[in-house]
Amino acid sequence: MEILGNVPPDHGRAAPRARMAYEGVWRFTAPSLDSSVPRARHAVRDLLARQGVPAYGDLVPSLLLIVSELVTNAVRHAALLSPEIAVEVSIGPDWVRVAVEDNHPYRPKALEADQGQTGGRGLLLVQAITAEAGGAYDVAHTASGGKAVWAALPFTPPAAAAPAQVTNPHRAR
């Protein structure tokens, strides 16, 4: 799957490094059916476990929720033009990226759903999870004219903000 767009940065590593055993790219396809949502989620979970990905507390559940939302969107909104979807998992030295590709050219946008609606919040959820983890999210056109919606999460959570320096106003200067 050729994806045109940004990928997680390598943070300017100058010296070549040894490849970690868990690094690589895996791709699988599934029919654009509701039953593909849990299948994709389980396949990604099993891959991460098999590869021994160094994941912190919420990384795997967050990533699996993202996979569920992205595959659900592809199944619900692109099935007419894309009877099959592809899921690609890329694992780098310090991040994991999932992409869901379909043949529909429409680039989805996160919708502000009102309180009464039961759907329409999937991409908002993906964006929020990705931002909270310090990751990246985007939609990219593919060489075949479709799109790939992807999210990348770092293995380590974003650094906690340094505590504010509190000065004693009564201290002599």
PDB file of C-alpha atoms in Angstrom:
ATOM      1  CA  MET A   1       0.000   0.000   0.000  1.00  0.00           C
ATOM      2  CA  GLU A   2       1.528   3.258  -1.038  1.00  0.00           C
ATOM      3  CA  ILE A   3       0.478   6.040   1.266  1.00  0.00           C
ATOM      4  CA  LEU A   4       1.183   9.595   0.265  1.00  0.00           C
ATOM      5  CA  GLY A   5       1.556  11.827   3.300  1.00  0.00           C
ATOM      6  CA  ASN A   6       3.432  12.248   6.526  1.00  0.00           C
ATOM      7  CA  VAL A   7       4.786   9.429   8.616  1.00  0.00           C
ATOM      8  CA  PRO A   8       6.070   9.650  12.173  1.00  0.00           C
ATOM      9  CA  PRO A   9       9.449  11.369  12.280  1.00  0.00           C
ATOM     10  CA  ASP A  10      12.657   9.572  13.113  1.00  0.00           C
ATOM     11  CA  HIS A  11      13.597  12.567  15.309  1.00  0.00           C
ATOM     12  CA  GLY A  12      16.785  13.269  13.366  1.00  0.00           C
ATOM     13  CA  ARG A  13      18.807  10.282  14.459  1.00  0.00           C
ATOM     14  CA  ALA A  14      22.191  10.961  12.953  1.00  0.00           C
ATOM     15  CA  ALA A  15      23.920   7.651  13.558  1.00  0.00           C
ATOM     16  CA  PRO A  16      22.622   4.436  12.014  1.00  0.00           C
ATOM     17  CA  ARG A  17      20.996   2.214  14.563  1.00  0.00           C
ATOM     18  CA  ALA A  18      20.347  -1.473  14.829  1.00  0.00           C
ATOM     19  CA  ARG A  19      16.832  -2.464  13.869  1.00  0.00           C
ATOM     20  CA  MET A  20      14.690  -3.632  16.788  1.00  0.00           C
ATOM     21  CA  ALA A  21      13.253  -7.153  16.515  1.00  0.00           C
ATOM     22  CA  TYR A  22       9.679  -5.864  16.661  1.00  0.00           C
ATOM     23  CA  GLU A  23      10.029  -3.382  13.774  1.00  0.00           C
ATOM     24  CA  GLY A  24       8.352  -3.988  10.440  1.00  0.00           C
ATOM     25  CA  VAL A  25       5.295  -3.464   8.276  1.00  0.00           C
ATOM     26  CA  TRP A  26       2.367  -5.878   8.071  1.00  0.00           C
ATOM     27  CA  ARG A  27      -0.687  -5.623   5.857  1.00  0.00           C
ATOM     28  CA  PHE A  28      -3.867  -7.611   5.628  1.00  0.00           C
ATOM     29  CA  THR A  29      -7.112  -7.219   3.737  1.00  0.00           C
ATOM     30  CA  ALA A  30     -10.677  -7.887   4.764  1.00  0.00           C
ATOM     31  CA  PRO A  31     -14.086  -7.587   3.148  1.00  0.00           C
ATOM     32  CA  SER A  32     -16.018  -4.371   3.808  1.00  0.00           C
ATOM     33  CA  LEU A  33     -18.336  -6.087   6.278  1.00  0.00           C
ATOM     34  CA  ASP A  34     -19.216  -5.369   9.913  1.00  0.00           C
ATOM     35  CA  SER A  35     -17.578  -8.670  10.887  1.00  0.00           C
ATOM     36  CA  SER A  36     -14.226  -7.261   9.731  1.00  0.00           C
ATOM     37  CA  VAL A  37     -14.145  -4.760  12.624  1.00  0.00           C
ATOM     38  CA  PRO A  38     -13.465  -7.295  15.415  1.00  0.00           C
ATOM     39  CA  ARG A  39     -11.303  -9.372  13.070  1.00  0.00           C
ATOM     40  CA  ALA A  40      -9.063  -6.361  12.369  1.00  0.00           C
ATOM     41  CA  ARG A  41      -8.887  -5.442  16.055  1.00  0.00           C
ATOM     42  CA  HIS A  42      -7.914  -8.999  17.046  1.00  0.00           C
ATOM     43  CA  ALA A  43      -5.358  -9.259  14.235  1.00  0.00           C
ATOM     44  CA  VAL A  44      -3.642  -6.035  15.330  1.00  0.00           C
ATOM     45  CA  ARG A  45      -3.714  -7.072  19.017  1.00  0.00           C
ATOM     46  CA  ASP A  46      -2.205 -10.466  18.181  1.00  0.00           C
ATOM     47  CA  LEU A  47       0.470  -8.881  15.958  1.00  0.00           C
ATOM     48  CA  LEU A  48       1.565  -6.456  18.685  1.00  0.00           C
ATOM     49  CA  ALA A  49       1.781  -9.295  21.208  1.00  0.00           C
ATOM     50  CA  ARG A  50       3.623 -11.619  18.793  1.00  0.00           C
ATOM     51  CA  GLN A  51       6.164  -8.926  17.912  1.00  0.00           C
ATOM     52  CA  GLY A  52       6.773  -8.016  21.553  1.00  0.00           C
ATOM     53  CA  VAL A  53       6.050  -4.319  21.044  1.00  0.00           C
ATOM     54  CA  PRO A  54       7.179  -2.304  24.105  1.00  0.00           C
ATOM     55  CA  ALA A  55       3.830  -0.709  24.915  1.00  0.00           C
ATOM     56  CA  TYR A  56       3.040   1.444  27.940  1.00  0.00           C
ATOM     57  CA  GLY A  57      -0.237   1.173  29.888  1.00  0.00           C
ATOM     58  CA  ASP A  58      -2.914   2.532  27.544  1.00  0.00           C
ATOM     59  CA  LEU A  59      -1.131   2.183  24.211  1.00  0.00           C
ATOM     60  CA  VAL A  60      -2.613  -1.134  23.086  1.00  0.00           C
ATOM     61  CA  PRO A  61      -6.231  -0.410  24.171  1.00  0.00           C
ATOM     62  CA  SER A  62      -5.991   3.042  22.578  1.00  0.00           C
ATOM     63  CA  LEU A  63      -4.587   1.633  19.351  1.00  0.00           C
ATOM     64  CA  LEU A  64      -7.255  -1.080  19.211  1.00  0.00           C
ATOM     65  CA  LEU A  65     -10.004   1.492  19.676  1.00  0.00           C
ATOM     66  CA  ILE A  66      -8.500   3.508  16.821  1.00  0.00           C
ATOM     67  CA  VAL A  67      -8.439   0.389  14.612  1.00  0.00           C
ATOM     68  CA  SER A  68     -12.095  -0.306  15.439  1.00  0.00           C
ATOM     69  CA  GLU A  69     -13.146   3.253  14.591  1.00  0.00           C
ATOM     70  CA  LEU A  70     -11.168   3.454  11.341  1.00  0.00           C
ATOM     71  CA  VAL A  71     -12.327   0.057  10.071  1.00  0.00           C
ATOM     72  CA  THR A  72     -15.925   0.852  11.058  1.00  0.00           C
ATOM     73  CA  ASN A  73     -15.772   4.092   9.066  1.00  0.00           C
ATOM     74  CA  ALA A  74     -14.382   2.308   6.008  1.00  0.00           C
ATOM     75  CA  VAL A  75     -17.039  -0.415   6.219  1.00  0.00           C
ATOM     76  CA  ARG A  76     -19.912   2.022   6.705  1.00  0.00           C
ATOM     77  CA  HIS A  77     -18.918   4.781   4.326  1.00  0.00           C
ATOM     78  CA  ALA A  78     -16.724   3.287   1.604  1.00  0.00           C
ATOM     79  CA  ALA A  79     -18.095  -0.220   1.000  1.00  0.00           C
ATOM     80  CA  LEU A  80     -19.966   0.766  -2.151  1.00  0.00           C
ATOM     81  CA  LEU A  81     -16.715   1.715  -3.926  1.00  0.00           C
ATOM     82  CA  SER A  82     -14.448  -0.520  -1.879  1.00  0.00           C
ATOM     83  CA  PRO A  83     -15.659  -4.098  -1.341  1.00  0.00           C
ATOM     84  CA  GLU A  84     -12.343  -4.777   0.397  1.00  0.00           C
ATOM     85  CA  ILE A  85     -10.316  -2.728   2.855  1.00  0.00           C
ATOM     86  CA  ALA A  86      -6.689  -2.990   3.847  1.00  0.00           C
ATOM     87  CA  VAL A  87      -5.183  -2.555   7.283  1.00  0.00           C
ATOM     88  CA  GLU A  88      -1.493  -1.794   7.532  1.00  0.00           C
ATOM     89  CA  VAL A  89       0.470  -1.843  10.772  1.00  0.00           C
ATOM     90  CA  SER A  90       3.902  -0.190  10.766  1.00  0.00           C
ATOM     91  CA  ILE A  91       6.076  -0.530  13.821  1.00  0.00           C
ATOM     92  CA  GLY A  92       9.120   1.676  14.158  1.00  0.00           C
ATOM     93  CA  PRO A  93      11.739   1.970  16.878  1.00  0.00           C
ATOM     94  CA  ASP A  94       9.538   4.109  19.119  1.00  0.00           C
ATOM     95  CA  TRP A  95       6.077   4.297  17.522  1.00  0.00           C
ATOM     96  CA  VAL A  96       3.321   2.196  15.988  1.00  0.00           C
ATOM     97  CA  ARG A  97       1.146   3.330  13.118  1.00  0.00           C
ATOM     98  CA  VAL A  98      -2.109   1.863  11.824  1.00  0.00           C
ATOM     99  CA  ALA A  99      -3.612   2.796   8.481  1.00  0.00           C
ATOM    100  CA  VAL A 100      -6.919   1.726   7.006  1.00  0.00           C
ATOM    101  CA  GLU A 101      -7.120   2.012   3.242  1.00  0.00           C
ATOM    102  CA  ASP A 102     -10.166   1.898   1.007  1.00  0.00           C
ATOM    103  CA  ASN A 103     -10.887   2.802  -2.607  1.00  0.00           C
ATOM    104  CA  HIS A 104     -13.278   5.656  -1.864  1.00  0.00           C
ATOM    105  CA  PRO A 105     -11.738   9.064  -2.676  1.00  0.00           C
ATOM    106  CA  TYR A 106     -13.739  11.048  -0.100  1.00  0.00           C
ATOM    107  CA  ARG A 107     -11.586  12.363   2.752  1.00  0.00           C
ATOM    108  CA  PRO A 108     -13.595  11.997   5.966  1.00  0.00           C
ATOM    109  CA  LYS A 109     -13.865  14.845   8.422  1.00  0.00           C
ATOM    110  CA  ALA A 110     -14.597  14.629  12.110  1.00  0.00           C
ATOM    111  CA  LEU A 111     -18.150  15.763  12.734  1.00  0.00           C
ATOM    112  CA  GLU A 112     -19.439  17.516  15.798  1.00  0.00           C
ATOM    113  CA  ALA A 113     -22.338  15.196  16.643  1.00  0.00           C
ATOM    114  CA  ASP A 114     -25.137  16.470  18.827  1.00  0.00           C
ATOM    115  CA  GLN A 115     -26.101  14.807  22.102  1.00  0.00           C
ATOM    116  CA  GLY A 116     -29.040  12.938  20.558  1.00  0.00           C
ATOM    117  CA  GLN A 117     -27.018  11.129  17.896  1.00  0.00           C
ATOM    118  CA  THR A 118     -25.525   7.738  18.600  1.00  0.00           C
ATOM    119  CA  GLY A 119     -22.905   7.922  15.852  1.00  0.00           C
ATOM    120  CA  GLY A 120     -20.643  10.385  14.128  1.00  0.00           C
ATOM    121  CA  ARG A 121     -17.993  10.744  16.799  1.00  0.00           C
ATOM    122  CA  GLY A 122     -15.488   8.127  15.626  1.00  0.00           C
ATOM    123  CA  LEU A 123     -12.945  10.462  14.055  1.00  0.00           C
ATOM    124  CA  LEU A 124     -13.280  12.909  16.960  1.00  0.00           C
ATOM    125  CA  LEU A 125     -12.403  10.021  19.253  1.00  0.00           C
ATOM    126  CA  VAL A 126      -9.448   8.999  17.066  1.00  0.00           C
ATOM    127  CA  GLN A 127      -8.156  12.588  17.031  1.00  0.00           C
ATOM    128  CA  ALA A 128      -8.538  12.940  20.809  1.00  0.00           C
ATOM    129  CA  ILE A 129      -6.792   9.641  21.596  1.00  0.00           C
ATOM    130  CA  THR A 130      -3.984  10.446  19.185  1.00  0.00           C
ATOM    131  CA  ALA A 131      -3.477  13.965  20.533  1.00  0.00           C
ATOM    132  CA  GLU A 132      -3.524  12.803  24.159  1.00  0.00           C
ATOM    133  CA  ALA A 133      -0.872  10.175  23.394  1.00  0.00           C
ATOM    134  CA  GLY A 134       1.346  12.708  21.620  1.00  0.00           C
ATOM    135  CA  GLY A 135       0.831  10.979  18.270  1.00  0.00           C
ATOM    136  CA  ALA A 136      -0.156  11.977  14.756  1.00  0.00           C
ATOM    137  CA  TYR A 137      -3.303  11.474  12.676  1.00  0.00           C
ATOM    138  CA  ASP A 138      -4.003  12.208   9.025  1.00  0.00           C
ATOM    139  CA  VAL A 139      -5.882  11.211   5.907  1.00  0.00           C
ATOM    140  CA  ALA A 140      -3.791  10.632   2.797  1.00  0.00           C
ATOM    141  CA  HIS A 141      -4.608   9.927  -0.831  1.00  0.00           C
ATOM    142  CA  THR A 142      -3.301   6.654  -2.184  1.00  0.00           C
ATOM    143  CA  ALA A 143      -1.760   6.083  -5.593  1.00  0.00           C
ATOM    144  CA  SER A 144      -4.879   4.120  -6.607  1.00  0.00           C
ATOM    145  CA  GLY A 145      -7.153   7.139  -6.019  1.00  0.00           C
ATOM    146  CA  GLY A 146      -8.552   6.000  -2.681  1.00  0.00           C
ATOM    147  CA  LYS A 147      -7.503   7.081   0.760  1.00  0.00           C
ATOM    148  CA  ALA A 148      -5.715   5.843   3.830  1.00  0.00           C
ATOM    149  CA  VAL A 149      -6.704   7.124   7.248  1.00  0.00           C
ATOM    150  CA  TRP A 150      -3.875   6.633   9.696  1.00  0.00           C
ATOM    151  CA  ALA A 151      -2.855   7.272  13.265  1.00  0.00           C
ATOM    152  CA  ALA A 152       0.562   6.835  14.847  1.00  0.00           C
ATOM    153  CA  LEU A 153       1.188   6.579  18.573  1.00  0.00           C
ATOM    154  CA  PRO A 154       4.517   6.703  20.403  1.00  0.00           C
ATOM    155  CA  PHE A 155       5.531   3.816  22.651  1.00  0.00           C
ATOM    156  CA  THR A 156       6.086   6.170  25.553  1.00  0.00           C
ATOM    157  CA  PRO A 157       3.486   8.611  26.828  1.00  0.00           C
ATOM    158  CA  PRO A 158       4.164  12.313  26.390  1.00  0.00           C
ATOM    159  CA  ALA A 159       6.358  13.700  29.126  1.00  0.00           C
ATOM    160  CA  ALA A 160       4.378  15.098  31.990  1.00  0.00           C
ATOM    161  CA  ALA A 161       4.564  18.840  32.227  1.00  0.00           C
ATOM    162  CA  ALA A 162       7.198  19.998  34.634  1.00  0.00           C
ATOM    163  CA  PRO A 163       5.696  21.205  37.899  1.00  0.00           C
ATOM    164  CA  ALA A 164       5.372  24.944  38.092  1.00  0.00           C
ATOM    165  CA  GLN A 165       8.015  26.710  40.118  1.00  0.00           C
ATOM    166  CA  VAL A 166       6.367  28.224  43.150  1.00  0.00           C
ATOM    167  CA  THR A 167       8.188  31.106  44.708  1.00  0.00           C
ATOM    168  CA  ASN A 168       7.641  32.247  48.246  1.00  0.00           C
ATOM    169  CA  PRO A 169       6.531  35.874  48.119  1.00  0.00           C
ATOM    170  CA  HIS A 170       7.656  36.322  51.734  1.00  0.00           C
ATOM    171  CA  ARG A 171      11.223  35.211  51.128  1.00  0.00           C
ATOM    172  CA  ALA A 172      13.809  37.959  51.438  1.00  0.00           C
ATOM    173  CA  ARG A 173      15.510  38.858  48.226  1.00  0.00           C
TER     174      ARG A 173
END
